[in-house]
Amino acid sequence: MKKFGLMALGAMFTVVSGLGATAQAGTLDNVKKRGEVVCGTTTGFAGFSGPNSKGEWTGLDIDLCKAIAAATLGDANKFKVVPLNSQQRFTALQSGEVDVLTRNTTVTQQRDTGLGIMSAGINFYDGQGFLIEKKFKEENDIHSAKDLSGAKVCMQNGTSDESNMSDWARANNVKYTPVVFDQFSDVVAAFANGRCDVFTTDASGLASIRVSRMADPSMYELLPEVISKGPLGPFVRQGDDEWYNVVKWTLQAMINAEELGLTSENVDTQLNSANPAIKRFLGVTPGLGKNLNLDEKWAYHIIKQVGNYGESFDRNVGKNSPLGLERGQNALYNKGGLMYGLPF
């Protein structure tokens, strides 16, 4: 019995050791062997993820995907996009079809704990709003979302928009008729064609839709209410701590670079900086790369090839984009926003 117990203990140790080896040979190793990062994105969401006129995928979430490629492979162009709708996204990540979700996905307790996936940070603070045609608003004397009783409200199936709308309407005694579609493009088309009176989703998404998908954007406006918290960010699989760290600190690198004043234009000259924080960040002083099992220049590659968070924001959704969104909550913490880079 004693001998059998020792044999069983040895077998258990072998299994545990094997699991540890498997965990080490996780997504990061697969990405390095494959030579590209596979990112799950939206099927098309102006400013966040979608193909431009040349068929090239661009957007705030695409920049994050590119940044992960730059950090892991030294080349921001070594990425592949897998467009996913709201119903497909979590299954695709769980099954390993994609390495990471870089699409506008709200972080919630249920998603972070009940699906075998987890949030790796917030790259856009948002909230659910309402887009309405001005003519309908004036004809029905609507001044706020609380005046929407009797309205038909378009939304996408399988999103937090449904539950947020239901909870908010019940709390505010607003009776509405939901008009629900599986595909986001179908929701947009239904609203544009007058099949519903109001469109509800993240306020940033509504701003994107108004500018990029409505024939005459001036005919529509956002109602003042924001009825939910909408912290959006990347997701990875649970149990792969090494890959989680890479994705998490890639995003943190973009935020920290803006705090440090590092941009895609000045990062080369800053390699000669005397600032110890900048020297560590750019890999001149080694250590941060080893911690992540990456090249010491991993953060340099991100900033040189993609830019800091502010550059990405302005280019895709901010002042240099058709959306023209204000930084608001997405400004750095020292400028009145919520973006606070974790210390390196």
CSV table of C-alpha atoms in Angstrom, one decimal:
chain,number,residue,atom,x,y,z
A,1,MET,CA,0.0,0.0,0.0
A,2,LYS,CA,2.8,2.4,0.9
A,3,LYS,CA,4.6,1.6,-2.4
A,4,PHE,CA,1.3,2.1,-4.3
A,5,GLY,CA,0.8,5.4,-2.5
A,6,LEU,CA,4.2,6.6,-3.6
A,7,MET,CA,3.5,5.5,-7.2
A,8,ALA,CA,0.2,7.3,-7.2
A,9,LEU,CA,1.9,10.4,-5.7
A,10,GLY,CA,4.6,10.2,-8.4
A,11,ALA,CA,1.9,9.9,-11.1
A,12,MET,CA,0.0,12.9,-9.8
A,13,PHE,CA,3.2,14.9,-9.7
A,14,THR,CA,3.8,14.0,-13.4
A,15,VAL,CA,0.3,15.1,-14.3
A,16,VAL,CA,0.7,18.4,-12.5
A,17,SER,CA,4.1,18.9,-14.0
A,18,GLY,CA,2.6,18.2,-17.4
A,19,LEU,CA,-0.2,20.7,-16.9
A,20,GLY,CA,2.4,23.3,-15.9
A,21,ALA,CA,4.3,22.6,-19.1
A,22,THR,CA,1.1,22.9,-21.1
A,23,ALA,CA,0.3,26.2,-19.4
A,24,GLN,CA,3.8,27.5,-20.3
A,25,ALA,CA,3.4,26.4,-23.9
A,26,GLY,CA,0.3,28.6,-24.2
A,27,THR,CA,-1.0,31.3,-26.5
A,28,LEU,CA,2.2,33.3,-26.5
A,29,ASP,CA,4.3,30.4,-27.8
A,30,ASN,CA,1.6,29.6,-30.4
A,31,VAL,CA,1.6,33.2,-31.6
A,32,LYS,CA,5.4,33.1,-31.9
A,33,LYS,CA,5.4,29.8,-33.8
A,34,ARG,CA,2.5,30.9,-36.1
A,35,GLY,CA,4.0,34.3,-36.7
A,36,GLU,CA,0.8,36.3,-36.3
A,37,VAL,CA,-1.7,37.3,-33.7
A,38,VAL,CA,-5.3,36.4,-34.4
A,39,CYS,CA,-7.8,39.0,-33.1
A,40,GLY,CA,-11.5,38.7,-32.9
A,41,THR,CA,-13.1,42.0,-33.9
A,42,THR,CA,-16.5,43.3,-34.9
A,43,THR,CA,-17.9,42.8,-38.3
A,44,GLY,CA,-17.5,46.5,-38.9
A,45,PHE,CA,-17.8,49.4,-36.5
A,46,ALA,CA,-16.4,52.7,-37.8
A,47,GLY,CA,-13.7,54.1,-35.6
A,48,PHE,CA,-13.2,50.9,-33.7
A,49,SER,CA,-12.7,48.0,-36.2
A,50,GLY,CA,-13.6,47.9,-39.8
A,51,PRO,CA,-12.1,47.9,-43.3
A,52,ASN,CA,-11.2,51.2,-44.9
A,53,SER,CA,-11.5,52.0,-48.6
A,54,LYS,CA,-8.4,50.0,-49.3
A,55,GLY,CA,-9.8,46.9,-47.5
A,56,GLU,CA,-7.3,47.5,-44.6
A,57,TRP,CA,-8.7,47.0,-41.1
A,58,THR,CA,-8.4,50.1,-39.0
A,59,GLY,CA,-9.8,51.5,-35.7
A,60,LEU,CA,-9.1,51.8,-32.0
A,61,ASP,CA,-9.5,48.1,-31.4
A,62,ILE,CA,-7.4,47.2,-34.4
A,63,ASP,CA,-4.6,49.4,-33.1
A,64,LEU,CA,-4.7,47.4,-29.9
A,65,CYS,CA,-4.4,44.2,-32.0
A,66,LYS,CA,-1.5,45.7,-33.9
A,67,ALA,CA,0.1,46.7,-30.7
A,68,ILE,CA,0.0,43.1,-29.4
A,69,ALA,CA,1.6,42.0,-32.7
A,70,ALA,CA,4.3,44.6,-32.3
A,71,ALA,CA,5.0,43.5,-28.7
A,72,THR,CA,5.1,39.8,-29.4
A,73,LEU,CA,6.5,39.6,-32.9
A,74,GLY,CA,8.2,43.0,-33.4
A,75,ASP,CA,5.9,43.8,-36.3
A,76,ALA,CA,2.5,45.5,-36.0
A,77,ASN,CA,1.5,44.1,-39.4
A,78,LYS,CA,1.7,40.5,-38.3
A,79,PHE,CA,-2.0,40.2,-37.3
A,80,LYS,CA,-5.1,38.5,-38.7
A,81,VAL,CA,-8.6,39.8,-38.2
A,82,VAL,CA,-11.6,37.4,-37.6
A,83,PRO,CA,-14.8,39.4,-37.8
A,84,LEU,CA,-17.3,38.1,-35.2
A,85,ASN,CA,-20.8,39.1,-34.2
A,86,SER,CA,-22.0,39.3,-30.6
A,87,GLN,CA,-23.2,35.7,-30.5
A,88,GLN,CA,-19.9,34.3,-32.0
A,89,ARG,CA,-17.3,36.3,-30.1
A,90,PHE,CA,-17.1,34.4,-26.8
A,91,THR,CA,-17.3,30.9,-28.4
A,92,ALA,CA,-14.5,31.9,-30.8
A,93,LEU,CA,-12.3,32.9,-27.9
A,94,GLN,CA,-13.2,29.9,-25.7
A,95,SER,CA,-12.5,27.5,-28.6
A,96,GLY,CA,-9.1,29.0,-29.5
A,97,GLU,CA,-10.3,30.2,-32.9
A,98,VAL,CA,-8.9,33.6,-31.9
A,99,ASP,CA,-6.1,34.6,-29.5
A,100,VAL,CA,-7.8,37.7,-28.1
A,101,LEU,CA,-11.0,39.7,-28.5
A,102,THR,CA,-10.2,43.2,-29.4
A,103,ARG,CA,-13.7,44.4,-30.1
A,104,ASN,CA,-16.1,46.7,-28.2
A,105,THR,CA,-17.0,44.2,-25.5
A,106,THR,CA,-18.3,45.5,-22.1
A,107,VAL,CA,-16.6,44.1,-19.1
A,108,THR,CA,-19.2,42.6,-16.7
A,109,GLN,CA,-18.9,40.3,-13.6
A,110,GLN,CA,-20.7,37.5,-15.4
A,111,ARG,CA,-18.4,37.6,-18.5
A,112,ASP,CA,-15.3,37.9,-16.4
A,113,THR,CA,-16.2,34.9,-14.2
A,114,GLY,CA,-18.7,32.7,-15.9
A,115,LEU,CA,-17.4,32.1,-19.4
A,116,GLY,CA,-13.9,30.9,-19.0
A,117,ILE,CA,-12.6,34.2,-20.2
A,118,MET,CA,-11.4,37.4,-18.5
A,119,SER,CA,-10.9,41.1,-19.1
A,120,ALA,CA,-7.3,42.3,-19.7
A,121,GLY,CA,-8.1,46.0,-19.2
A,122,ILE,CA,-10.2,48.9,-20.5
A,123,ASN,CA,-9.4,50.7,-23.7
A,124,PHE,CA,-12.6,52.8,-23.9
A,125,TYR,CA,-15.0,54.0,-21.2
A,126,ASP,CA,-18.5,54.2,-22.6
A,127,GLY,CA,-22.1,53.9,-21.7
A,128,GLN,CA,-25.4,53.0,-23.4
A,129,GLY,CA,-27.3,55.8,-25.1
A,130,PHE,CA,-30.1,56.5,-27.6
A,131,LEU,CA,-30.0,57.7,-31.2
A,132,ILE,CA,-33.3,59.2,-32.5
A,133,GLU,CA,-34.4,61.0,-35.7
A,134,LYS,CA,-35.0,64.6,-35.0
A,135,LYS,CA,-38.4,64.6,-36.8
A,136,PHE,CA,-39.7,61.8,-34.6
A,137,LYS,CA,-38.4,63.6,-31.5
A,138,GLU,CA,-40.2,66.8,-32.4
A,139,GLU,CA,-43.4,65.2,-33.5
A,140,ASN,CA,-43.7,63.3,-30.2
A,141,ASP,CA,-42.3,66.1,-27.9
A,142,ILE,CA,-39.4,64.0,-26.7
A,143,HIS,CA,-36.9,65.7,-24.5
A,144,SER,CA,-35.2,62.7,-22.8
A,145,ALA,CA,-35.2,58.9,-22.9
A,146,LYS,CA,-37.9,59.0,-20.2
A,147,ASP,CA,-40.3,60.2,-22.8
A,148,LEU,CA,-39.9,57.1,-25.0
A,149,SER,CA,-43.0,55.2,-23.7
A,150,GLY,CA,-44.7,53.5,-26.7
A,151,ALA,CA,-41.5,53.7,-28.9
A,152,LYS,CA,-40.1,50.9,-30.9
A,153,VAL,CA,-36.4,50.4,-29.9
A,154,CYS,CA,-33.9,48.7,-32.1
A,155,MET,CA,-31.0,46.7,-30.5
A,156,GLN,CA,-28.8,43.7,-31.1
A,157,ASN,CA,-29.5,40.3,-29.7
A,158,GLY,CA,-26.9,38.8,-27.3
A,159,THR,CA,-25.6,42.0,-26.0
A,160,SER,CA,-25.7,43.8,-22.7
A,161,ASP,CA,-27.9,46.4,-24.4
A,162,GLU,CA,-31.0,44.2,-24.0
A,163,SER,CA,-30.7,43.7,-20.3
A,164,ASN,CA,-29.6,47.3,-19.6
A,165,MET,CA,-32.6,48.6,-21.6
A,166,SER,CA,-35.0,46.3,-19.8
A,167,ASP,CA,-33.7,47.2,-16.3
A,168,TRP,CA,-33.6,50.9,-17.0
A,169,ALA,CA,-37.1,50.9,-18.6
A,170,ARG,CA,-38.6,49.0,-15.7
A,171,ALA,CA,-37.0,51.3,-13.1
A,172,ASN,CA,-38.3,54.4,-15.0
A,173,ASN,CA,-41.7,53.0,-15.9
A,174,VAL,CA,-41.0,53.3,-19.7
A,175,LYS,CA,-43.0,50.9,-21.9
A,176,TYR,CA,-41.3,50.1,-25.2
A,177,THR,CA,-41.4,47.6,-27.9
A,178,PRO,CA,-38.0,45.9,-28.5
A,179,VAL,CA,-37.0,45.3,-32.2
A,180,VAL,CA,-34.1,42.8,-32.0
A,181,PHE,CA,-31.7,41.5,-34.6
A,182,ASP,CA,-28.8,39.1,-34.5
A,183,GLN,CA,-26.6,41.0,-36.8
A,184,PHE,CA,-25.5,44.6,-36.0
A,185,SER,CA,-25.7,45.6,-39.7
A,186,ASP,CA,-29.4,44.5,-39.6
A,187,VAL,CA,-30.1,46.7,-36.6
A,188,VAL,CA,-28.5,49.7,-38.4
A,189,ALA,CA,-30.5,49.0,-41.6
A,190,ALA,CA,-33.8,48.6,-39.6
A,191,PHE,CA,-33.3,52.0,-37.9
A,192,ALA,CA,-32.3,53.7,-41.1
A,193,ASN,CA,-35.3,52.3,-42.9
A,194,GLY,CA,-37.7,53.5,-40.1
A,195,ARG,CA,-38.6,50.0,-38.7
A,196,CYS,CA,-38.0,51.4,-35.2
A,197,ASP,CA,-38.0,54.8,-33.6
A,198,VAL,CA,-34.9,54.7,-31.5
A,199,PHE,CA,-31.6,52.9,-31.7
A,200,THR,CA,-29.8,52.0,-28.4
A,201,THR,CA,-26.3,50.7,-27.9
A,202,ASP,CA,-23.0,52.2,-26.7
A,203,ALA,CA,-23.0,56.0,-27.2
A,204,SER,CA,-19.7,55.8,-29.1
A,205,GLY,CA,-21.3,53.3,-31.4
A,206,LEU,CA,-24.3,55.5,-32.0
A,207,ALA,CA,-21.9,58.4,-32.8
A,208,SER,CA,-20.2,56.1,-35.3
A,209,ILE,CA,-23.4,55.0,-36.9
A,210,ARG,CA,-24.8,58.5,-37.2
A,211,VAL,CA,-21.7,59.7,-39.1
A,212,SER,CA,-20.8,56.7,-41.1
A,213,ARG,CA,-24.1,54.9,-41.8
A,214,MET,CA,-26.9,57.4,-42.0
A,215,ALA,CA,-27.6,59.1,-45.3
A,216,ASP,CA,-27.9,62.5,-43.6
A,217,PRO,CA,-26.3,62.6,-40.2
A,218,SER,CA,-27.8,66.0,-39.4
A,219,MET,CA,-31.3,64.4,-39.3
A,220,TYR,CA,-30.3,62.4,-36.1
A,221,GLU,CA,-29.2,63.2,-32.6
A,222,LEU,CA,-28.3,61.5,-29.4
A,223,LEU,CA,-30.6,61.9,-26.4
A,224,PRO,CA,-28.9,63.2,-23.2
A,225,GLU,CA,-29.2,60.1,-21.1
A,226,VAL,CA,-26.5,57.4,-20.7
A,227,ILE,CA,-28.1,54.6,-18.9
A,228,SER,CA,-25.2,52.2,-18.1
A,229,LYS,CA,-21.5,51.9,-17.5
A,230,GLY,CA,-19.8,50.7,-20.6
A,231,PRO,CA,-16.2,49.8,-19.9
A,232,LEU,CA,-14.9,48.2,-23.1
A,233,GLY,CA,-11.7,46.3,-23.5
A,234,PRO,CA,-9.9,43.1,-24.6
A,235,PHE,CA,-10.6,39.6,-23.4
A,236,VAL,CA,-8.4,36.5,-23.2
A,237,ARG,CA,-9.0,33.0,-22.0
A,238,GLN,CA,-8.7,32.2,-18.3
A,239,GLY,CA,-5.8,30.0,-17.2
A,240,ASP,CA,-3.2,31.4,-19.6
A,241,ASP,CA,-1.5,33.9,-17.3
A,242,GLU,CA,1.5,34.6,-19.6
A,243,TRP,CA,-0.7,35.7,-22.4
A,244,TYR,CA,-3.0,37.6,-20.1
A,245,ASN,CA,0.1,39.6,-18.9
A,246,VAL,CA,1.1,40.3,-22.5
A,247,VAL,CA,-2.3,41.7,-23.5
A,248,LYS,CA,-2.7,43.6,-20.3
A,249,TRP,CA,0.7,45.3,-20.4
A,250,THR,CA,0.5,46.0,-24.1
A,251,LEU,CA,-2.5,48.2,-23.3
A,252,GLN,CA,-0.8,49.7,-20.3
A,253,ALA,CA,2.2,50.5,-22.4
A,254,MET,CA,0.1,52.6,-24.8
A,255,ILE,CA,-1.4,54.5,-21.8
A,256,ASN,CA,1.9,54.9,-20.0
A,257,ALA,CA,3.6,56.2,-23.2
A,258,GLU,CA,1.1,59.0,-23.4
A,259,GLU,CA,1.8,59.9,-19.8
A,260,LEU,CA,5.6,59.9,-20.4
A,261,GLY,CA,5.2,62.0,-23.5
A,262,LEU,CA,6.4,59.3,-25.9
A,263,THR,CA,5.0,59.3,-29.4
A,264,SER,CA,5.6,57.5,-32.6
A,265,GLU,CA,7.4,60.6,-33.8
A,266,ASN,CA,9.8,61.2,-30.9
A,267,VAL,CA,10.4,57.7,-29.6
A,268,ASP,CA,13.6,57.2,-31.5
A,269,THR,CA,15.2,60.3,-30.0
A,270,GLN,CA,13.9,59.3,-26.5
A,271,LEU,CA,16.1,56.2,-26.7
A,272,ASN,CA,18.8,58.6,-25.5
A,273,SER,CA,16.8,60.0,-22.7
A,274,ALA,CA,18.4,60.3,-19.2
A,275,ASN,CA,15.0,59.7,-17.6
A,276,PRO,CA,15.2,56.3,-15.8
A,277,ALA,CA,11.5,55.6,-16.3
A,278,ILE,CA,11.8,56.1,-20.1
A,279,LYS,CA,15.0,54.0,-20.2
A,280,ARG,CA,13.2,51.1,-18.5
A,281,PHE,CA,10.1,51.5,-20.6
A,282,LEU,CA,12.0,51.5,-23.9
A,283,GLY,CA,14.2,48.6,-22.9
A,284,VAL,CA,17.4,50.6,-22.8
A,285,THR,CA,17.6,49.4,-19.2
A,286,PRO,CA,16.6,45.7,-19.5
A,287,GLY,CA,14.1,43.8,-17.3
A,288,LEU,CA,10.6,44.5,-18.5
A,289,GLY,CA,10.9,42.3,-21.5
A,290,LYS,CA,12.2,39.4,-19.6
A,291,ASN,CA,9.3,39.7,-17.2
A,292,LEU,CA,6.9,39.0,-20.1
A,293,ASN,CA,9.0,36.6,-22.1
A,294,LEU,CA,9.3,39.3,-24.8
A,295,ASP,CA,12.1,41.2,-26.5
A,296,GLU,CA,13.3,44.1,-24.3
A,297,LYS,CA,12.3,46.5,-27.0
A,298,TRP,CA,8.6,45.3,-27.0
A,299,ALA,CA,7.2,48.6,-25.7
A,300,TYR,CA,9.4,50.6,-28.2
A,301,HIS,CA,8.0,48.5,-31.1
A,302,ILE,CA,4.4,49.4,-29.9
A,303,ILE,CA,5.0,53.1,-29.7
A,304,LYS,CA,7.1,53.3,-32.9
A,305,GLN,CA,4.7,51.3,-35.0
A,306,VAL,CA,1.3,52.0,-33.5
A,307,GLY,CA,1.7,55.1,-31.2
A,308,ASN,CA,0.5,55.9,-27.7
A,309,TYR,CA,-3.1,55.7,-26.6
A,310,GLY,CA,-3.8,59.4,-27.3
A,311,GLU,CA,-2.4,59.1,-30.8
A,312,SER,CA,-4.7,56.0,-31.4
A,313,PHE,CA,-7.7,57.7,-29.9
A,314,ASP,CA,-7.3,60.9,-31.9
A,315,ARG,CA,-6.6,59.1,-35.2
A,316,ASN,CA,-9.6,56.7,-35.0
A,317,VAL,CA,-12.4,58.2,-32.9
A,318,GLY,CA,-11.2,61.6,-31.7
A,319,LYS,CA,-10.3,65.0,-33.2
A,320,ASN,CA,-8.6,63.7,-36.3
A,321,SER,CA,-11.4,61.3,-37.2
A,322,PRO,CA,-14.9,61.7,-38.8
A,323,LEU,CA,-16.4,60.8,-35.4
A,324,GLY,CA,-14.7,63.7,-33.6
A,325,LEU,CA,-15.4,62.4,-30.1
A,326,GLU,CA,-14.1,64.3,-27.1
A,327,ARG,CA,-11.6,62.5,-24.9
A,328,GLY,CA,-14.0,62.9,-21.9
A,329,GLN,CA,-13.6,59.9,-19.6
A,330,ASN,CA,-10.9,58.5,-21.9
A,331,ALA,CA,-8.6,61.4,-21.2
A,332,LEU,CA,-5.6,60.7,-18.9
A,333,TYR,CA,-6.3,60.9,-15.2
A,334,ASN,CA,-4.2,64.1,-14.9
A,335,LYS,CA,-6.4,65.7,-17.5
A,336,GLY,CA,-9.8,64.9,-15.9
A,337,GLY,CA,-10.2,61.4,-17.4
A,338,LEU,CA,-10.1,57.8,-16.2
A,339,MET,CA,-7.0,56.6,-18.1
A,340,TYR,CA,-4.4,55.8,-15.5
A,341,GLY,CA,-1.4,53.8,-16.6
A,342,LEU,CA,-0.3,51.2,-14.1
A,343,PRO,CA,3.3,51.8,-13.0
A,344,PHE,CA,6.0,49.9,-14.8
